[in-house]
Coordinates of C-alpha atoms in Angstrom, one line a residue:
M1 CA 16.9 -13.1 16.8
C2 CA 19.0 -16.0 18.1
N3 CA 22.3 -16.7 16.2
V4 CA 23.5 -19.7 18.1
A5 CA 23.8 -22.8 16.1
G6 CA 21.2 -25.3 16.8
K7 CA 18.6 -22.7 17.9
S8 CA 15.7 -21.1 15.9
L9 CA 16.8 -18.1 14.1
V10 CA 13.4 -16.8 13.1
P11 CA 10.8 -17.6 15.7
A12 CA 7.8 -16.5 13.8
P13 CA 6.2 -16.8 11.4
Y14 CA 8.4 -19.8 10.3
D15 CA 7.0 -21.9 12.9
R16 CA 3.6 -21.7 11.1
Q17 CA 4.4 -21.6 7.4
V18 CA 7.1 -21.4 4.8
T19 CA 6.3 -19.4 1.7
P20 CA 9.1 -18.9 -0.9
E21 CA 9.7 -15.3 0.4
Q22 CA 9.9 -16.5 3.9
L23 CA 12.2 -19.2 3.0
S24 CA 14.5 -16.7 1.2
A25 CA 14.6 -14.6 4.3
L26 CA 15.2 -17.5 6.5
V27 CA 18.1 -18.7 4.4
R28 CA 19.5 -15.2 4.5
A29 CA 19.1 -15.1 8.2
V30 CA 21.0 -18.4 8.5
V31 CA 23.8 -16.9 6.4
G32 CA 23.8 -14.0 8.7
G33 CA 23.8 -16.2 11.8
A34 CA 26.8 -18.2 10.4
V35 CA 28.7 -14.8 9.8
E36 CA 28.1 -13.5 13.2
R37 CA 29.3 -16.6 14.9
G38 CA 32.4 -17.0 12.6
A39 CA 31.4 -20.1 10.7
L40 CA 31.6 -18.0 7.4
S41 CA 33.4 -15.0 6.4
V42 CA 31.2 -13.3 3.8
D43 CA 28.9 -10.6 3.1
V44 CA 25.2 -11.4 3.8
P45 CA 23.4 -11.2 0.4
A46 CA 20.6 -8.6 0.0
D47 CA 18.4 -11.4 -1.3
V48 CA 18.5 -15.1 -1.7
V49 CA 16.9 -16.8 -4.8
V50 CA 15.0 -20.0 -4.1
E51 CA 13.2 -21.9 -6.8
R52 CA 11.1 -25.0 -7.2
P53 CA 13.1 -28.0 -8.5
R54 CA 11.8 -29.6 -11.5
N55 CA 12.0 -33.0 -9.9
P56 CA 9.7 -33.1 -6.6
E57 CA 12.0 -35.8 -5.2
H58 CA 14.5 -33.0 -4.8
G59 CA 12.5 -31.2 -2.2
D60 CA 10.2 -28.3 -2.2
Y61 CA 12.6 -25.6 -3.0
A62 CA 16.4 -25.3 -3.8
T63 CA 18.9 -22.6 -3.7
T64 CA 22.3 -21.9 -5.1
V65 CA 23.4 -19.6 -2.5
A66 CA 26.3 -21.6 -1.3
L67 CA 27.8 -21.7 -4.8
K68 CA 27.4 -18.0 -5.0
L69 CA 29.2 -17.4 -1.5
A70 CA 32.0 -20.0 -2.0
K71 CA 34.5 -17.8 -3.8
Q72 CA 34.1 -15.0 -1.2
A73 CA 34.2 -17.5 1.7
G74 CA 37.3 -19.0 0.2
R75 CA 36.0 -22.5 0.7
P76 CA 34.5 -25.2 -1.6
P77 CA 30.8 -24.7 -2.2
R78 CA 29.6 -28.0 -0.8
E79 CA 31.6 -27.0 2.5
V80 CA 29.7 -23.8 2.5
A81 CA 26.4 -25.7 1.9
E82 CA 27.0 -28.1 4.7
V83 CA 27.5 -25.1 7.1
L84 CA 24.1 -23.5 6.0
A85 CA 22.3 -27.0 5.9
A86 CA 23.3 -27.8 9.6
D87 CA 21.5 -24.6 10.7
L88 CA 18.6 -24.9 8.4
R89 CA 17.8 -28.3 9.7
E90 CA 17.3 -26.8 13.0
Q91 CA 14.6 -24.3 11.9
P92 CA 10.8 -24.8 12.5
G93 CA 8.9 -25.7 9.4
I94 CA 11.9 -27.4 7.8
A95 CA 11.8 -31.2 7.5
R96 CA 14.9 -31.9 5.5
V97 CA 17.9 -30.2 3.9
D98 CA 20.1 -32.1 1.5
V99 CA 23.3 -31.0 0.0
A100 CA 23.4 -32.0 -3.7
G101 CA 25.8 -31.8 -6.7
P102 CA 28.3 -29.1 -6.5
G103 CA 26.7 -27.4 -3.5
F104 CA 22.8 -27.0 -4.1
L105 CA 20.7 -26.8 -1.0
N106 CA 17.5 -28.8 -1.5
I107 CA 14.9 -28.0 1.2
T108 CA 11.8 -29.9 2.1
F109 CA 9.1 -28.3 4.3
A110 CA 7.7 -30.0 7.2
Q111 CA 4.1 -31.3 6.4
G112 CA 2.4 -29.0 8.7
A113 CA 4.3 -26.0 7.6
L114 CA 3.2 -26.6 4.0
G115 CA -0.3 -27.1 4.9
Q116 CA -0.4 -24.0 7.1
I117 CA 0.0 -22.0 3.9
A118 CA -3.6 -22.7 3.1
V119 CA -4.8 -21.6 6.5
D120 CA -2.8 -18.4 6.4
A121 CA -4.0 -17.5 3.0
V122 CA -7.6 -17.7 4.0
T123 CA -6.8 -15.6 7.1
A124 CA -4.9 -13.0 5.2
G125 CA -7.9 -12.6 2.7
E126 CA -7.5 -9.7 0.4
S127 CA -4.0 -8.9 1.7
Y128 CA -2.6 -12.3 0.6
G129 CA -0.1 -11.7 -2.1
R130 CA 0.7 -8.1 -1.1
T131 CA 4.2 -7.3 -0.2
D132 CA 6.3 -4.3 0.6
A133 CA 8.9 -5.0 -2.1
L134 CA 8.5 -1.6 -3.7
A135 CA 7.7 0.3 -0.4
G136 CA 9.1 3.9 -0.6
Q137 CA 8.8 4.4 -4.4
R138 CA 6.6 7.3 -5.5
V139 CA 5.5 6.4 -8.9
N140 CA 3.5 8.6 -11.4
L141 CA 1.9 6.1 -14.0
E142 CA 0.7 7.8 -17.2
F143 CA -1.3 5.7 -19.6
V144 CA -3.9 5.9 -22.4
S145 CA -3.6 9.7 -22.6
A146 CA -5.7 9.6 -25.9
N147 CA -6.3 13.1 -27.6
P148 CA -10.0 14.2 -26.8
T149 CA -10.6 14.2 -30.5
G150 CA -12.4 10.7 -30.7
P151 CA -13.4 7.7 -28.7
V152 CA -10.6 5.5 -27.2
H153 CA -9.4 3.1 -29.8
I154 CA -8.3 -0.4 -29.5
G155 CA -4.6 0.6 -28.8
G156 CA -5.5 2.9 -26.1
T157 CA -7.9 0.2 -24.7
R158 CA -4.9 -2.1 -24.3
W159 CA -3.2 0.6 -22.4
A160 CA -6.2 0.9 -20.2
A161 CA -6.2 -2.6 -19.4
V162 CA -2.4 -3.1 -18.9
G163 CA -1.9 0.3 -17.3
D164 CA -4.7 -0.1 -14.7
A165 CA -3.3 -3.6 -14.0
L166 CA 0.3 -2.4 -13.6
G167 CA -1.0 0.3 -11.1
R168 CA -2.8 -2.3 -9.0
L169 CA 0.4 -4.5 -9.2
L170 CA 2.7 -1.7 -8.0
T171 CA 0.3 -0.8 -5.3
A172 CA 0.2 -4.5 -4.1
S173 CA 3.9 -4.4 -4.0
G174 CA 4.1 -1.4 -1.7
A175 CA 4.6 1.4 -4.1
D176 CA 2.8 4.8 -3.7
V177 CA 1.2 5.1 -7.2
S178 CA -0.7 7.8 -8.9
R179 CA -2.5 7.0 -12.1
E180 CA -2.6 10.1 -14.5
Y181 CA -4.2 10.8 -17.8
Y182 CA -2.6 13.5 -19.9
F183 CA -5.1 15.1 -22.4
N184 CA -3.7 17.3 -25.2
D185 CA -6.3 19.9 -25.1
A186 CA -4.2 22.5 -26.9
G187 CA -2.5 22.5 -30.3
S188 CA -3.3 21.8 -34.0
Q189 CA -5.2 18.5 -33.6
I190 CA -7.7 20.4 -31.4
D191 CA -8.1 23.0 -34.1
R192 CA -8.8 20.2 -36.7
F193 CA -11.4 18.6 -34.3
A194 CA -13.0 22.0 -33.9
R195 CA -13.2 22.5 -37.6
S196 CA -14.6 19.0 -38.1
L197 CA -17.4 19.8 -35.7
V198 CA -18.2 23.0 -37.3
A199 CA -18.4 21.3 -40.7
A200 CA -20.6 18.6 -39.3
A201 CA -23.0 21.3 -37.8
H202 CA -23.3 22.8 -41.2
G203 CA -23.8 19.5 -43.1
R204 CA -20.6 19.8 -44.8
P205 CA -18.1 17.2 -45.4
A206 CA -15.2 17.0 -42.8
P207 CA -12.0 19.0 -43.8
E208 CA -9.4 17.1 -45.6
D209 CA -7.2 17.0 -42.4
G210 CA -10.1 16.7 -40.2
Y211 CA -11.8 13.9 -38.3
A212 CA -14.6 11.6 -39.6
G213 CA -17.1 9.2 -38.1
D214 CA -20.6 9.2 -36.7
Y215 CA -19.3 10.5 -33.3
I216 CA -18.3 13.8 -34.9
G217 CA -21.9 14.6 -36.0
E218 CA -23.2 13.3 -32.6
I219 CA -21.0 15.8 -30.7
A220 CA -21.8 18.7 -33.1
G221 CA -25.4 18.0 -32.5
Q222 CA -24.9 18.1 -28.8
V223 CA -23.0 21.4 -29.1
V224 CA -25.8 23.1 -31.2
A225 CA -28.4 21.8 -28.6
A226 CA -26.5 23.2 -25.8
E227 CA -25.9 26.5 -27.5
P228 CA -28.6 27.1 -30.3
G229 CA -27.1 30.1 -31.7
V230 CA -23.5 28.9 -32.1
T231 CA -23.7 28.4 -36.0
E232 CA -24.7 32.0 -36.4
L233 CA -21.5 33.4 -34.6
P234 CA -18.6 34.9 -36.6
A235 CA -16.4 32.1 -37.9
A236 CA -13.6 32.6 -35.4
Q237 CA -16.1 32.6 -32.4
E238 CA -17.9 29.7 -33.8
Q239 CA -14.9 27.6 -34.1
E240 CA -13.8 28.6 -30.5
R241 CA -17.2 27.6 -29.1
F242 CA -17.2 24.2 -30.9
R243 CA -13.6 23.8 -29.7
V244 CA -14.3 24.3 -26.0
R245 CA -17.7 22.6 -25.8
G246 CA -16.5 19.8 -28.2
V247 CA -13.5 18.8 -26.1
E248 CA -15.5 19.0 -23.0
L249 CA -18.1 16.6 -24.4
M250 CA -15.5 14.3 -26.0
F251 CA -13.4 14.1 -22.9
A252 CA -16.5 13.4 -20.9
E253 CA -17.4 10.5 -23.1
I254 CA -13.8 9.1 -22.8
K255 CA -13.9 9.3 -19.1
T256 CA -17.2 7.5 -18.9
S257 CA -16.1 4.7 -21.2
L258 CA -13.0 4.1 -19.3
A259 CA -14.9 4.1 -15.9
E260 CA -17.3 1.5 -17.4
F261 CA -14.3 -0.4 -18.3
G262 CA -13.0 -0.2 -14.6
V263 CA -10.4 2.3 -15.3
V264 CA -10.4 5.5 -13.2
F265 CA -7.5 7.9 -12.8
D266 CA -6.3 9.8 -9.8
T267 CA -5.3 12.9 -12.0
Y268 CA -6.7 14.1 -15.3
F269 CA -4.0 16.6 -16.4
S270 CA -4.7 19.3 -19.1
E271 CA -2.1 20.3 -21.5
A272 CA -3.7 23.8 -21.6
T273 CA -3.0 24.5 -18.0
L274 CA 0.7 24.2 -18.7
H275 CA 0.4 27.0 -21.3
A276 CA -1.8 29.1 -19.0
S277 CA 0.3 28.8 -16.1
G278 CA 3.6 29.8 -17.8
A279 CA 5.1 26.3 -17.1
L280 CA 6.5 26.2 -20.7
E281 CA 8.4 29.5 -20.4
K282 CA 9.7 28.5 -16.8
V283 CA 11.1 25.2 -18.0
I284 CA 12.8 26.7 -21.1
G285 CA 14.3 29.2 -18.7
T286 CA 15.6 26.4 -16.5
L287 CA 17.0 24.6 -19.5
R288 CA 18.6 27.7 -20.7
E289 CA 20.2 28.4 -17.4
R290 CA 21.8 24.9 -17.5
G291 CA 23.4 25.7 -20.9
H292 CA 21.3 23.4 -23.0
V293 CA 19.1 25.8 -25.0
Y294 CA 20.3 27.7 -28.3
E295 CA 18.6 29.8 -31.1
A296 CA 18.9 28.8 -34.7
D297 CA 16.8 29.5 -37.9
G298 CA 14.6 31.9 -35.9
A299 CA 13.6 28.9 -33.4
T300 CA 14.6 27.9 -30.0
W301 CA 16.2 24.5 -29.6
L302 CA 17.1 22.1 -26.9
R303 CA 20.6 20.5 -27.5
T304 CA 19.3 16.9 -26.9
T305 CA 22.2 15.4 -28.9
D306 CA 24.4 16.2 -25.9
F307 CA 22.3 13.4 -24.1
G308 CA 22.3 10.7 -26.9
D309 CA 19.4 11.9 -29.0
D310 CA 19.8 11.5 -32.8
K311 CA 19.1 15.3 -33.4
D312 CA 18.3 18.4 -31.5
R313 CA 14.7 19.3 -30.9
P314 CA 12.9 22.6 -31.2
L315 CA 11.2 24.0 -28.2
V316 CA 9.7 27.2 -29.9
K317 CA 9.0 27.3 -33.7
S318 CA 10.1 30.1 -35.9
D319 CA 6.5 31.5 -35.8
G320 CA 6.8 31.8 -32.0
D321 CA 4.4 28.9 -31.2
Y322 CA 5.7 26.3 -28.7
T323 CA 6.3 22.6 -29.9
Y324 CA 4.7 19.6 -28.3
F325 CA 8.2 18.9 -27.1
A326 CA 8.2 22.0 -24.9
A327 CA 5.0 20.9 -23.3
D328 CA 6.6 17.4 -22.7
C329 CA 9.5 19.3 -20.8
A330 CA 7.1 21.4 -18.8
Y331 CA 4.9 18.2 -18.0
Y332 CA 7.9 16.1 -16.9
Q333 CA 9.1 19.0 -14.6
D334 CA 5.6 19.3 -13.2
K335 CA 5.5 15.6 -12.2
R336 CA 8.9 15.8 -10.5
N337 CA 7.8 19.1 -8.6
R338 CA 4.8 17.1 -7.4
G339 CA 7.3 14.7 -5.6
F340 CA 7.3 11.6 -8.0
D341 CA 10.6 10.0 -8.0
R342 CA 9.8 7.7 -10.9
V343 CA 7.8 8.7 -14.0
V344 CA 6.3 5.8 -16.0
I345 CA 4.8 6.5 -19.3
M346 CA 3.1 3.9 -21.5
L347 CA 3.0 4.4 -25.2
G348 CA 2.2 2.7 -28.4
A349 CA 4.9 1.2 -30.5
D350 CA 4.5 4.0 -33.1
H351 CA 6.0 6.4 -30.5
A352 CA 9.4 4.4 -30.4
G353 CA 11.1 7.4 -31.7
Y354 CA 9.9 9.4 -28.8
V355 CA 12.1 7.5 -26.2
G356 CA 15.4 9.1 -27.1
R357 CA 14.2 12.7 -27.0
Y358 CA 12.4 12.2 -23.7
K359 CA 15.4 10.6 -22.0
A360 CA 17.4 13.6 -23.3
L361 CA 15.2 16.1 -21.8
V362 CA 15.1 14.2 -18.4
A363 CA 19.0 14.3 -18.4
A364 CA 19.0 18.0 -19.6
L365 CA 16.9 18.9 -16.4
G366 CA 19.6 17.2 -14.3
D367 CA 17.8 13.9 -13.5
D368 CA 19.0 10.4 -14.2
P369 CA 16.8 8.7 -17.1
A370 CA 17.7 5.3 -15.6
Q371 CA 16.2 6.2 -12.4
N372 CA 13.6 8.8 -12.8
L373 CA 12.0 7.7 -16.2
E374 CA 10.5 4.7 -17.7
I375 CA 8.8 4.3 -21.0
L376 CA 6.9 1.2 -21.9
L377 CA 6.2 0.6 -25.4
G378 CA 3.1 -1.6 -26.6
Q379 CA 2.5 -3.4 -29.8
L380 CA -0.7 -3.4 -31.8
V381 CA -4.0 -5.4 -31.2
N382 CA -5.8 -6.9 -34.0
L383 CA -9.4 -8.0 -33.6
V384 CA -10.6 -11.1 -35.4
R385 CA -14.1 -12.5 -36.0
D386 CA -14.8 -15.6 -38.1
G387 CA -11.2 -15.8 -39.0
Q388 CA -11.2 -12.4 -40.6
P389 CA -9.7 -9.2 -39.1
L390 CA -12.1 -6.3 -38.1
R391 CA -11.2 -2.9 -39.6
M392 CA -14.0 -0.5 -39.1
S393 CA -16.0 0.6 -36.1
K394 CA -19.7 1.0 -36.2
R395 CA -19.4 4.6 -34.8
A396 CA -15.8 5.7 -35.1
G397 CA -15.6 5.0 -38.7
T398 CA -11.9 4.3 -39.2
V399 CA -10.8 2.5 -36.0
I400 CA -12.1 -0.1 -33.5
T401 CA -13.1 1.4 -30.1
L402 CA -13.1 0.4 -26.5
A403 CA -16.9 0.3 -26.7
D404 CA -16.9 -2.1 -29.8
L405 CA -14.6 -4.6 -27.9
V406 CA -16.7 -4.4 -24.7
E407 CA -19.9 -4.9 -26.8
A408 CA -18.2 -8.0 -28.5
V409 CA -16.8 -9.9 -25.4
G410 CA -17.6 -8.0 -22.3
A411 CA -15.5 -5.9 -19.9
D412 CA -14.0 -8.8 -18.0
A413 CA -12.9 -10.7 -21.1
A414 CA -11.5 -7.8 -22.7
R415 CA -9.4 -6.8 -19.7
Y416 CA -8.1 -10.2 -19.3
A417 CA -7.4 -10.8 -22.9
L418 CA -5.5 -7.5 -23.2
A419 CA -3.5 -7.9 -20.0
R420 CA -2.7 -11.5 -20.8
A421 CA 0.0 -11.0 -23.4
S422 CA 3.3 -9.2 -22.8
V423 CA 3.0 -5.7 -24.0
D424 CA 5.9 -6.1 -26.5
Q425 CA 3.8 -8.8 -28.4
Q426 CA 1.3 -8.0 -31.0
I427 CA -2.2 -9.5 -30.2
D428 CA -4.6 -11.3 -32.5
L429 CA -7.7 -11.2 -30.4
D430 CA -10.2 -13.7 -31.5
L431 CA -13.6 -12.3 -30.6
D432 CA -15.2 -15.7 -31.1
L433 CA -12.9 -17.4 -28.5
W434 CA -13.2 -14.7 -25.8
S435 CA -16.9 -14.5 -26.0
T436 CA -17.5 -18.3 -25.4
Q437 CA -18.2 -19.9 -22.1
A438 CA -15.8 -22.8 -22.5
S439 CA -12.7 -24.0 -21.0
D440 CA -10.5 -22.8 -23.9
N441 CA -11.4 -19.2 -23.0
P442 CA -8.7 -18.4 -20.6
V443 CA -11.0 -15.8 -18.5
F444 CA -13.8 -18.2 -18.3
Y445 CA -11.4 -21.1 -17.2
V446 CA -10.1 -18.9 -14.3
Q447 CA -13.5 -17.5 -13.4
Y448 CA -15.2 -20.9 -13.5
A449 CA -12.5 -22.3 -11.0
H450 CA -13.5 -19.7 -8.5
A451 CA -17.3 -20.1 -9.1
R452 CA -16.8 -23.9 -8.7
I453 CA -15.1 -23.3 -5.4
A454 CA -17.8 -21.0 -4.2
S455 CA -20.4 -23.6 -5.1
L456 CA -18.4 -26.3 -3.1
L457 CA -18.2 -24.0 0.0
R458 CA -21.9 -23.4 -0.3
G459 CA -22.5 -27.1 -0.4
A460 CA -20.3 -27.5 2.7
A461 CA -22.4 -24.8 4.6
D462 CA -25.6 -26.7 3.5
L463 CA -24.3 -29.8 5.0
G464 CA -23.6 -27.9 8.4
I465 CA -19.8 -28.6 8.2
D466 CA -18.1 -26.6 10.8
L467 CA -14.7 -25.3 9.4
G468 CA -13.5 -24.2 12.8
T469 CA -10.8 -21.6 13.0
A470 CA -7.2 -21.1 11.9
D471 CA -6.1 -22.5 15.3
T472 CA -8.2 -25.6 15.2
V473 CA -7.9 -26.9 11.6
D474 CA -5.4 -29.7 11.2
A475 CA -3.2 -28.5 8.2
T476 CA -1.2 -31.7 8.5
Q477 CA -4.0 -33.5 6.8
L478 CA -2.9 -32.0 3.4
A479 CA -0.4 -34.6 2.4
H480 CA -1.8 -35.9 -0.9
P481 CA 0.4 -35.2 -4.0
R482 CA -2.3 -33.1 -5.6
E483 CA -2.8 -31.1 -2.4
V484 CA 0.9 -30.5 -2.1
D485 CA 0.9 -29.2 -5.7
L486 CA -1.9 -26.8 -4.9
L487 CA -0.2 -25.6 -1.7
R488 CA 3.1 -25.0 -3.5
A489 CA 1.1 -23.0 -6.3
I490 CA -0.7 -20.9 -3.5
A491 CA 2.6 -20.2 -1.8
E492 CA 3.9 -18.8 -5.2
F493 CA 1.4 -16.0 -5.6
P494 CA 3.2 -13.2 -3.5
R495 CA 6.3 -13.9 -5.4
V496 CA 4.3 -13.7 -8.6
V497 CA 2.8 -10.4 -7.7
T498 CA 6.3 -8.9 -6.8
A499 CA 8.0 -10.1 -9.9
A500 CA 5.2 -8.9 -12.2
A501 CA 5.3 -5.5 -10.6
E502 CA 9.1 -5.1 -10.9
L503 CA 9.1 -6.5 -14.5
R504 CA 6.1 -4.4 -15.4
A505 CA 4.4 -7.5 -16.6
P506 CA 0.6 -8.1 -15.5
H507 CA 0.6 -11.0 -18.0
R508 CA 2.5 -12.9 -15.4
V509 CA -0.4 -12.8 -13.1
A510 CA -2.9 -14.1 -15.8
R511 CA -0.8 -17.0 -16.8
Y512 CA -0.2 -17.9 -13.1
L513 CA -3.9 -17.8 -12.6
E514 CA -4.5 -20.2 -15.4
E515 CA -1.9 -22.6 -14.0
L516 CA -3.5 -22.3 -10.6
A517 CA -6.9 -23.1 -11.9
G518 CA -5.6 -26.1 -13.6
T519 CA -3.9 -27.3 -10.5
Y520 CA -7.0 -26.9 -8.6
H521 CA -9.1 -28.9 -11.1
R522 CA -6.6 -31.7 -11.0
F523 CA -6.8 -31.6 -7.1
Y524 CA -10.6 -31.8 -7.2
D525 CA -10.6 -34.6 -9.6
A526 CA -8.1 -36.6 -7.5
C527 CA -9.3 -35.7 -3.9
R528 CA -12.9 -35.9 -2.7
V529 CA -13.9 -32.9 -0.6
L530 CA -17.4 -33.2 0.6
P531 CA -18.6 -36.4 2.3
R532 CA -21.1 -38.5 0.4
G533 CA -24.5 -39.8 1.7
D534 CA -24.4 -40.4 5.4
E535 CA -20.6 -40.0 5.6
E536 CA -19.5 -37.6 8.5
A537 CA -17.0 -34.9 7.9
T538 CA -13.6 -35.6 8.9
A539 CA -10.4 -33.6 9.7
T540 CA -9.3 -34.2 6.1
T541 CA -12.7 -32.8 4.9
V542 CA -12.2 -29.6 6.8
A543 CA -8.6 -29.3 5.9
R544 CA -9.5 -29.7 2.2
L545 CA -12.2 -27.0 2.5
W546 CA -9.6 -24.6 3.9
L547 CA -7.4 -25.5 1.0
C548 CA -10.3 -24.9 -1.6
S549 CA -11.1 -21.4 0.2
A550 CA -7.4 -20.5 0.0
T551 CA -7.4 -21.2 -3.7
A552 CA -10.5 -19.1 -4.1
T553 CA -8.7 -16.2 -2.1
V554 CA -5.7 -16.4 -4.6
L555 CA -8.0 -16.6 -7.7
R556 CA -9.9 -13.6 -6.3
N557 CA -7.0 -11.6 -5.4
G558 CA -5.2 -12.4 -8.8
L559 CA -8.2 -11.3 -10.8
A560 CA -8.5 -8.2 -8.8
V561 CA -5.0 -7.2 -9.7
L562 CA -6.2 -7.6 -13.4
G563 CA -9.5 -5.6 -12.7
V564 CA -11.5 -8.7 -13.5
H565 CA -14.4 -10.0 -11.3
A566 CA -14.4 -13.2 -9.6
P567 CA -18.0 -14.5 -9.9
E568 CA -19.7 -16.7 -7.2
R569 CA -21.8 -18.4 -9.7
M570 CA -21.6 -19.0 -13.5

């Protein structure tokens, strides 16, 4: 890297394109160069924020870095800005740098540099938008984790869509992610499930505290078919067989429904294995050695109030049974023992009271909850049809299930709709809207843009238009205002992915895709792409086809992050 004023600081790839991330790195490099030669006396910032100005006349991007460095430099912000502007003006890909107001740097790309964004997006293909922003992080991402006592309900379905999208986002940003499903196959809820199956097998009503719904009878019938003599066993043995076989069948159905929804986990972790392996005794021993366990009222307690919880939590009840919280302690320790430095857990809003105790157990084990733990809480989902809320499932009886939603609108629309809103917002999901093929259906709007481009590219191929290569296309042809808008939107995609990953906000990708689709439609309406009649294809034709292909690449990659298909035809 050259740090002499008037020379290129970053020889590549800035001589080909300038995306916001590259521009940020370039400005940072310019600051570093000024520091090295003594023009500025500041610490080089770890990151430089660049933003698109509201007024396009102010350039392609702007940064306030000079204002932030001025105090440390002991110089007026505009003076610092002039130092940086002089160096930036010498960099390839930069057409103009203006110092505005108290010290803003307004930067305008060279025409070829901006157009080259489209070429490089097409060349990068599936990798366009991927970054190394979270490289080095090992993340255990736990989501859904519905008890194997019934089908996945609509709340769990939201976590399936959002959790899977978040896993894809984190991976696209360089993190090492393992998706995990924790199924509670031990404890009282499993006993109630088994008793419900037994009752159904004998034609009796479900126990008062049991589970209802047609699925209970279906699974009971499957158990009887697999083990014909099961209903003639002594009561305790009969219940145990229904418990083992029923949980096995229910969980197989859960896994299948999730897989059909496009959600597959790296690990399916059984709570029962923690009990069988002695992990609960071991973690309680560890907590006891650390001085955080005590006995009272015949029970064993963890002093979580020492770590900000509102009350201490029992680990072993007075009857000798372990609590769910004891299993939580062992499960967290197991994740850390497997080498994950960050544990992310996605829960429904009804588990808000769970956060304090979980942070306390993390601290009691010697970890930092701010670094090693992250709990995301999601709000409810209401389904609406014909303006009326849906309350009952055809099969589950008391809840709406994943299968119900997919049957109503399809997997793509369901995933997009659930990932499109911030998890801290309650959703009223209109089934009439999401099942229509119209522009006011957001997923259709985005998918249609991709299909429209695919049709356009097929038309170009039918006309025999040679698109050439990345080295032969003339990107300087892309200068129309609508082309520039589209290029700027394409350039934003890597930053959108990184921000969405860091903020745990897949909905940002969905909203970006809708804006991109709208920007493309406006470009298409203003700029003719294919020649008409006997017209010959020109350099502009070819450049615009590359721009269309770049847009399709981003739409495809963005939809892939959400686990949604990008159709070639609609």
